[in-house]
PDB file of C-alpha atoms in Angstrom:
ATOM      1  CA  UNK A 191      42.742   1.994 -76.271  1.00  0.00           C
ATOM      2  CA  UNK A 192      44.260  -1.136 -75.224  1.00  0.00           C
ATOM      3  CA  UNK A 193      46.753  -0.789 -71.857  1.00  0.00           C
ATOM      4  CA  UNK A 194      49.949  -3.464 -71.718  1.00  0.00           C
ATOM      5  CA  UNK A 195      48.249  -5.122 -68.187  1.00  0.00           C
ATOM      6  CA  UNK A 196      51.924  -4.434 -66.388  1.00  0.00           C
ATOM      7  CA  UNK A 197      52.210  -1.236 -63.885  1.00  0.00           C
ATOM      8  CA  UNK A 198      55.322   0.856 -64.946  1.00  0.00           C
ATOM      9  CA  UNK A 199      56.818   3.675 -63.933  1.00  0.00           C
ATOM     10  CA  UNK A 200      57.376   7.102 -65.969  1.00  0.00           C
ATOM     11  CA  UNK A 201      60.699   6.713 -66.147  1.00  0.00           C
ATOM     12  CA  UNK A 202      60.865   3.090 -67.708  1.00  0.00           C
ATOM     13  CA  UNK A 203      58.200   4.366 -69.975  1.00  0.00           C
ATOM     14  CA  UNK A 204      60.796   6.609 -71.203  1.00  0.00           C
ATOM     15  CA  UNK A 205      63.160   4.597 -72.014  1.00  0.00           C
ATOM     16  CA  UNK A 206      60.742   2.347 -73.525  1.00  0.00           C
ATOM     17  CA  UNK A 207      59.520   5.607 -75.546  1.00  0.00           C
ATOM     18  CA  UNK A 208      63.422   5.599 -76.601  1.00  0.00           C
ATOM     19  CA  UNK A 209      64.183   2.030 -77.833  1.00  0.00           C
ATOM     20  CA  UNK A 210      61.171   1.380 -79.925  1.00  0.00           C
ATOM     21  CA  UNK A 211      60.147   3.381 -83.350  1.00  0.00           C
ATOM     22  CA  UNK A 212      56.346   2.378 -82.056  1.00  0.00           C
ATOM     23  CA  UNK A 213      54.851   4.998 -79.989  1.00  0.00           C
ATOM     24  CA  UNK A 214      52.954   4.177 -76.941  1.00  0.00           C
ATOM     25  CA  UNK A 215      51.061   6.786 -74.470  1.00  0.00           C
ATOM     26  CA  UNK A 216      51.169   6.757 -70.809  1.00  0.00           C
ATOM     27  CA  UNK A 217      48.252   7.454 -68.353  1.00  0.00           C
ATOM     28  CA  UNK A 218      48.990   6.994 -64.265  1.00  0.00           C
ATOM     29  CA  UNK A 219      51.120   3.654 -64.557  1.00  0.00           C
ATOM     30  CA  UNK A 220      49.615   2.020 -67.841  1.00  0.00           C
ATOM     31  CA  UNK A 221      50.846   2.300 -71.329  1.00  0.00           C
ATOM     32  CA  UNK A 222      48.959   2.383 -74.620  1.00  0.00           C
ATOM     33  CA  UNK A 223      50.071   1.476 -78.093  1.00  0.00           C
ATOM     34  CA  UNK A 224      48.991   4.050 -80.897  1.00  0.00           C
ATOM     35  CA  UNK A 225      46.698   2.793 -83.479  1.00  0.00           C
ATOM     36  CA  UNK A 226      47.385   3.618 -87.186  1.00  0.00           C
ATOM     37  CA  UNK A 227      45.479   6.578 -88.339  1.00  0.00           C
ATOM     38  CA  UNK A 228      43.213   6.851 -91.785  1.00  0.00           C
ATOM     39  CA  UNK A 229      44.032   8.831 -94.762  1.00  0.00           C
ATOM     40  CA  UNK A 230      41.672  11.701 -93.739  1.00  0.00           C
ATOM     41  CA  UNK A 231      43.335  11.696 -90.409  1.00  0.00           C
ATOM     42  CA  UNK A 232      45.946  12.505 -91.748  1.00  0.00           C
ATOM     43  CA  UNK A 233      45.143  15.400 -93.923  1.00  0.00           C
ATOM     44  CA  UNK A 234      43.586  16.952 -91.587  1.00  0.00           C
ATOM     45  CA  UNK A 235      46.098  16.687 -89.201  1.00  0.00           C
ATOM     46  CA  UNK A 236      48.678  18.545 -91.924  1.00  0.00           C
ATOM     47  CA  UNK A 237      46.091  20.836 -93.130  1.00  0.00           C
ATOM     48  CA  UNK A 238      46.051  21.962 -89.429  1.00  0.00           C
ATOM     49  CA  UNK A 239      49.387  22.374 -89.372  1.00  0.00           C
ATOM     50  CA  UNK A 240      49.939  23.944 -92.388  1.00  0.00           C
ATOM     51  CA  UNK A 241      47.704  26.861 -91.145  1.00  0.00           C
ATOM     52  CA  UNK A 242      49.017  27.027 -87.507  1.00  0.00           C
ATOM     53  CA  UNK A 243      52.588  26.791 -89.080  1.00  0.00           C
ATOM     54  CA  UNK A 244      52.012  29.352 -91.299  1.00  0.00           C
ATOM     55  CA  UNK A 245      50.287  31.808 -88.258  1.00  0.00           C
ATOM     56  CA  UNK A 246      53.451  31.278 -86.273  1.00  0.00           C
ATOM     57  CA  UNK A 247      56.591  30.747 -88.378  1.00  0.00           C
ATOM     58  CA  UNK A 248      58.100  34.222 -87.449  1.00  0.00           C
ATOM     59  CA  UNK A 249      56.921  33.789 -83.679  1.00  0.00           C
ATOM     60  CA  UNK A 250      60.111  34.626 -81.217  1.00  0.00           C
ATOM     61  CA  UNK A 251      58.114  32.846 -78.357  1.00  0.00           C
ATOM     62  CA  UNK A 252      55.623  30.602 -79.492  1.00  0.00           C
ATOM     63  CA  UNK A 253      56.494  26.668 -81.136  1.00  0.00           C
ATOM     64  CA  UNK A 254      54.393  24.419 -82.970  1.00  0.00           C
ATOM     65  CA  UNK A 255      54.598  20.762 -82.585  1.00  0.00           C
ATOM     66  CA  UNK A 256      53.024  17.821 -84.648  1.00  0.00           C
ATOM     67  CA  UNK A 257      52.108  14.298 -83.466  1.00  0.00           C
ATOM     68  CA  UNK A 258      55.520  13.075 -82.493  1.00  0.00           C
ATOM     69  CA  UNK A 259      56.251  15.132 -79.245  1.00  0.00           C
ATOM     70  CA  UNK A 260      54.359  14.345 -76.026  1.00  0.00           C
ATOM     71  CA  UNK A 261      52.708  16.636 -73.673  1.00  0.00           C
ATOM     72  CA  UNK A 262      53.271  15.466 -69.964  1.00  0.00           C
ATOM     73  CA  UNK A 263      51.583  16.457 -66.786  1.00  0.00           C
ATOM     74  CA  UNK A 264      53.945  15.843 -63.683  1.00  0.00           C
ATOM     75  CA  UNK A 265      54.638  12.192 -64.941  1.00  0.00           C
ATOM     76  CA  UNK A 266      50.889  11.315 -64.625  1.00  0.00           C
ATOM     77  CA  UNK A 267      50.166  11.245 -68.099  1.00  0.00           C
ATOM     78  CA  UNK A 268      52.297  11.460 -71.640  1.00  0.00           C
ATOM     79  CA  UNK A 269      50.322  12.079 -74.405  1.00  0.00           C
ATOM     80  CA  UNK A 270      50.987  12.625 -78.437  1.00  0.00           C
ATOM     81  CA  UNK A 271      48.008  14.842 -79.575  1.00  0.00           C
ATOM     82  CA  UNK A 272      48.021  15.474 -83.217  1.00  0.00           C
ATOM     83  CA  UNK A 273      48.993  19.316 -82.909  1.00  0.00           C
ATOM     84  CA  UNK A 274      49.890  22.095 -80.091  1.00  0.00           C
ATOM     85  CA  UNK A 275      51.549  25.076 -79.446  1.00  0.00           C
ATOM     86  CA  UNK A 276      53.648  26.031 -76.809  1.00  0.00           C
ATOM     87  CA  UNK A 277      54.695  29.752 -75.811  1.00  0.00           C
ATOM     88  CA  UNK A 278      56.609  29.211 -72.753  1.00  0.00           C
ATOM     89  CA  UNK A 279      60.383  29.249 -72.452  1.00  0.00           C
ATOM     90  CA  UNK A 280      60.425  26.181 -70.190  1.00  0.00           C
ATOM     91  CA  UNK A 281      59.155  23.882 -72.757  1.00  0.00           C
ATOM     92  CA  UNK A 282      62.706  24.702 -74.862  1.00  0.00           C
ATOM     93  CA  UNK A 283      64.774  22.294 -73.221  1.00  0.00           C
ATOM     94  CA  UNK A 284      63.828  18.725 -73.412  1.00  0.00           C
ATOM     95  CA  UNK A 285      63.441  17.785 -76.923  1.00  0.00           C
ATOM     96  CA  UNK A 286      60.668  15.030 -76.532  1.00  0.00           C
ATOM     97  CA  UNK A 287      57.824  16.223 -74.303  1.00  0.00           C
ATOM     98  CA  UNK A 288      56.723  19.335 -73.431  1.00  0.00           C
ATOM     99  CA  UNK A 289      54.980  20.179 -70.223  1.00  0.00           C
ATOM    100  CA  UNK A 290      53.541  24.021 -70.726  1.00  0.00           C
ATOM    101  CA  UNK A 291      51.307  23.869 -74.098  1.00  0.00           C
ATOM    102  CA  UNK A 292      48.523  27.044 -74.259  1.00  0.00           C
ATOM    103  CA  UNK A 293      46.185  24.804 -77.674  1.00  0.00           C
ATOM    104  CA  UNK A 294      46.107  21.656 -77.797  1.00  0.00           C
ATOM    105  CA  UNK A 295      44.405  19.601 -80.693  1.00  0.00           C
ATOM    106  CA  UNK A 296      43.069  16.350 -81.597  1.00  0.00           C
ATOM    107  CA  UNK A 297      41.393  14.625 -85.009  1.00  0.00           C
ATOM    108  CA  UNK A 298      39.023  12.174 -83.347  1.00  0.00           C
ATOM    109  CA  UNK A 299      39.098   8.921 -84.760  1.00  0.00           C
ATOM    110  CA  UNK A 300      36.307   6.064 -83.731  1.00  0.00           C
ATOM    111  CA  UNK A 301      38.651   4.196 -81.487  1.00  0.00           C
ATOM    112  CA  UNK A 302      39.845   7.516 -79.523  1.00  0.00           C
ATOM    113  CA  UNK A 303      37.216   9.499 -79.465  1.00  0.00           C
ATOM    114  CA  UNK A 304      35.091   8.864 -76.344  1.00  0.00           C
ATOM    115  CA  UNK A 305      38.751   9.265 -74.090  1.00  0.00           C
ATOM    116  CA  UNK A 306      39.593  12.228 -76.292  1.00  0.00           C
ATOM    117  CA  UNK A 307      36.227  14.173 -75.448  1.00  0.00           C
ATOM    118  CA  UNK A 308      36.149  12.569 -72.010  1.00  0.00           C
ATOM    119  CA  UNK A 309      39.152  11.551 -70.018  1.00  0.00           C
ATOM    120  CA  UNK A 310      41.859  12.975 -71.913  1.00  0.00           C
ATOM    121  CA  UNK A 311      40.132  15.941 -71.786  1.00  0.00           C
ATOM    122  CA  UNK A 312      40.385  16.090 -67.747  1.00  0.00           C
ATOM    123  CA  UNK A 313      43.650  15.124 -67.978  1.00  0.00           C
ATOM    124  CA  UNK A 314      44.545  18.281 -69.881  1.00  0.00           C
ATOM    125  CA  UNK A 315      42.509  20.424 -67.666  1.00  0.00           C
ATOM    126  CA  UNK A 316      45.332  20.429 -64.966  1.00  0.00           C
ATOM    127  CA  UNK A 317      47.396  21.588 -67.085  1.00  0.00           C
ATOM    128  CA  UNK A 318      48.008  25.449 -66.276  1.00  0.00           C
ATOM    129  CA  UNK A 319      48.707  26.916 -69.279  1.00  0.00           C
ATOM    130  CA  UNK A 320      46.205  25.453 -71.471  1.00  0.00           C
ATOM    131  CA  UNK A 321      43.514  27.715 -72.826  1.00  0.00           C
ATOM    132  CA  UNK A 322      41.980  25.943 -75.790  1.00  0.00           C
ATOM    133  CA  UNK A 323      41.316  22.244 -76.603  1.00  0.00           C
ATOM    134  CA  UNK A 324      40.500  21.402 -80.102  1.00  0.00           C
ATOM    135  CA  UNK A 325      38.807  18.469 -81.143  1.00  0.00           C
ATOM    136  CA  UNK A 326      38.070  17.480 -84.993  1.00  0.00           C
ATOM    137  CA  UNK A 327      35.480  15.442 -86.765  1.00  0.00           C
ATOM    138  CA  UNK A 328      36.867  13.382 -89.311  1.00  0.00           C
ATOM    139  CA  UNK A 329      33.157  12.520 -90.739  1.00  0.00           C
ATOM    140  CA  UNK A 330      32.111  15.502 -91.052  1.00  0.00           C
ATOM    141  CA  UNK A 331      32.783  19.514 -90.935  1.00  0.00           C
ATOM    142  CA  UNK A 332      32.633  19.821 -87.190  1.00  0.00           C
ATOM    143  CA  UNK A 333      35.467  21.547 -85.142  1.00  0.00           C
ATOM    144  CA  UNK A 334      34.606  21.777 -81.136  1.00  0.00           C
ATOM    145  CA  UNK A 335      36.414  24.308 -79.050  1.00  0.00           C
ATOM    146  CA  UNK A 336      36.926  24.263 -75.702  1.00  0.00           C
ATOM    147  CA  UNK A 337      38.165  27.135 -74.342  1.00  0.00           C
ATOM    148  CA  UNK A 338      39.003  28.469 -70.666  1.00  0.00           C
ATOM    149  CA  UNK A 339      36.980  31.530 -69.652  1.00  0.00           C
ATOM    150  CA  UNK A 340      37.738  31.539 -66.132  1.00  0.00           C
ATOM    151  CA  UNK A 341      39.278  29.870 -63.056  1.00  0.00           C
ATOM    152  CA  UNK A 342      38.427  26.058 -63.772  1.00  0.00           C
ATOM    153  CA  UNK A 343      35.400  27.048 -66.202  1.00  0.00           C
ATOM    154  CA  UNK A 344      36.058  25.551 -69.655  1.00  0.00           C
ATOM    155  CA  UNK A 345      33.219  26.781 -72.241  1.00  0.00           C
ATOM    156  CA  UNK A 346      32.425  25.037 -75.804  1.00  0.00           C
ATOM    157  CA  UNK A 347      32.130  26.608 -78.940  1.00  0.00           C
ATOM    158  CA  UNK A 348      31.113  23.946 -82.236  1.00  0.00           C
ATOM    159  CA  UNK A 349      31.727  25.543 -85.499  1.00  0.00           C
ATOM    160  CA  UNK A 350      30.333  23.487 -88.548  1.00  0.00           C
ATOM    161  CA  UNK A 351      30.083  23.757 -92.186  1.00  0.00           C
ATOM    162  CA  UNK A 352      30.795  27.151 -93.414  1.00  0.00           C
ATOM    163  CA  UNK A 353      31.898  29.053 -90.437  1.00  0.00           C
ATOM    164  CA  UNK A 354      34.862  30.690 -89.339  1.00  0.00           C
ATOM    165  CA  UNK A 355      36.908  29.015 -86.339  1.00  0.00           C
ATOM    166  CA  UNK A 356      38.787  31.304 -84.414  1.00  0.00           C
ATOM    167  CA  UNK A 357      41.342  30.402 -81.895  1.00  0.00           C
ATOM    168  CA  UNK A 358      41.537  32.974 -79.381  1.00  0.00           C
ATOM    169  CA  UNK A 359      44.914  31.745 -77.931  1.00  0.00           C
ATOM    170  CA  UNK A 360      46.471  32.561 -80.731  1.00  0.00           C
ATOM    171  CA  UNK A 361      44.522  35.314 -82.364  1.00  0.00           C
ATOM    172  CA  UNK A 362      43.815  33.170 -85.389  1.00  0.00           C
ATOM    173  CA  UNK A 363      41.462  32.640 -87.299  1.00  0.00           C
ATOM    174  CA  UNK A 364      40.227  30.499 -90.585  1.00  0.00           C
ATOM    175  CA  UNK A 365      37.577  29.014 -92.654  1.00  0.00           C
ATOM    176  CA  UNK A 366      36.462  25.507 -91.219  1.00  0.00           C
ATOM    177  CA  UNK A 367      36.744  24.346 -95.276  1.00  0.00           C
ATOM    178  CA  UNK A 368      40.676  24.971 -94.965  1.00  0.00           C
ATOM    179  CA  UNK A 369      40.647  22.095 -92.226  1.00  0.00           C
ATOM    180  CA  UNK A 370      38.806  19.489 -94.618  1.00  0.00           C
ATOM    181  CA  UNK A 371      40.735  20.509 -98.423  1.00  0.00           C
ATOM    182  CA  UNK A 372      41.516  16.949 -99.968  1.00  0.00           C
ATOM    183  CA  UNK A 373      39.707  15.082 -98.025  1.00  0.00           C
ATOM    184  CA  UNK A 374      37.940  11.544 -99.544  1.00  0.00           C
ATOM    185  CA  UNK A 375      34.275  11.290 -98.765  1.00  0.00           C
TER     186      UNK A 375
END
């Protein structure tokens, strides 16, 4: 990730985030422009949301979200991860970022993936409401779940090849394969 050098502040971020069709991210005064994804990226990303989609399409409370809303932590950070859910009512009235997610998730690509696992990751952790983190191999069938067990204790579950991921937050559950259908080797 490459920060623009300048200091800004959250709210000319904002309006930055408004004017341009590029998307940027924005971490304690710095902003990032997002690199291009591959194709595999990509499916994964919409074979992710196809099955969290389907899971919650009748939900009353709970809304999914793709890569093109931002999660925000008390104007420290905006991010765009590549899926979440949300179940609180708060996170219904601004249209672009939402500040109350319960799963976040995130196909790691070789230019993200040590802030993904590492800083972004911390980032998240303040966040109250969130009780799983999911991060995705692109390489190879390898889903990592972090999950919150307790007061500021996060635990890691890896499920690989052949196994059955379950997402506790939302009582959901489905063969890692699903994640990787159509995917070029």
């Amino acid at each position: 990730m490459i920060a623009v050098p300048n200091y800004i502040n959250p709210e000319e971020y904002l309006e930055i985030e408004r004017q341009t069709p590029i998307r940027h991210e924005y971490r304690r005064g710095l902003v990032y422009a997002m690199a291009g994804g591959t194709d595999n990226h990509d499916r994964i990303a919409q074979n992710l949301l196809y099955l969290i989609n389907s899971h919650l399409r009748n939900s009353p409370d709970c809304r999914f979200y793709s890569g093109n809303v931002k999660v925000n932590y008390q104007n420290e950070f905006y991010y765009y991860p590549d899926a979440f859910v949300t179940c609180d009512s708060r996170d219904r009235s601004d249209r672009y970022a939402k500040r109350y997610p319960k799963l976040i998730a995130e196909v790691l690509s070789s230019s993200t993936q040590t802030f993904d696992l590492g800083e972004k990751f911390t980032d998240y952790q303040k966040i109250d409401t969130l009780e799983e983190y999911i991060l995705i191999s692109q390489e190879t069938q390898r889903v990592e779940c972090r999950r919150l067990t307790g007061p500021d204790t996060w635990e890691t579950e890896v499920y690989g090849e052949g196994d059955l991921i379950v997402l506790k937050s939302l009582n959901l559950e489905w063969a890692i394969g699903e994640l990787y259908l159509g995917i070029d080797p």
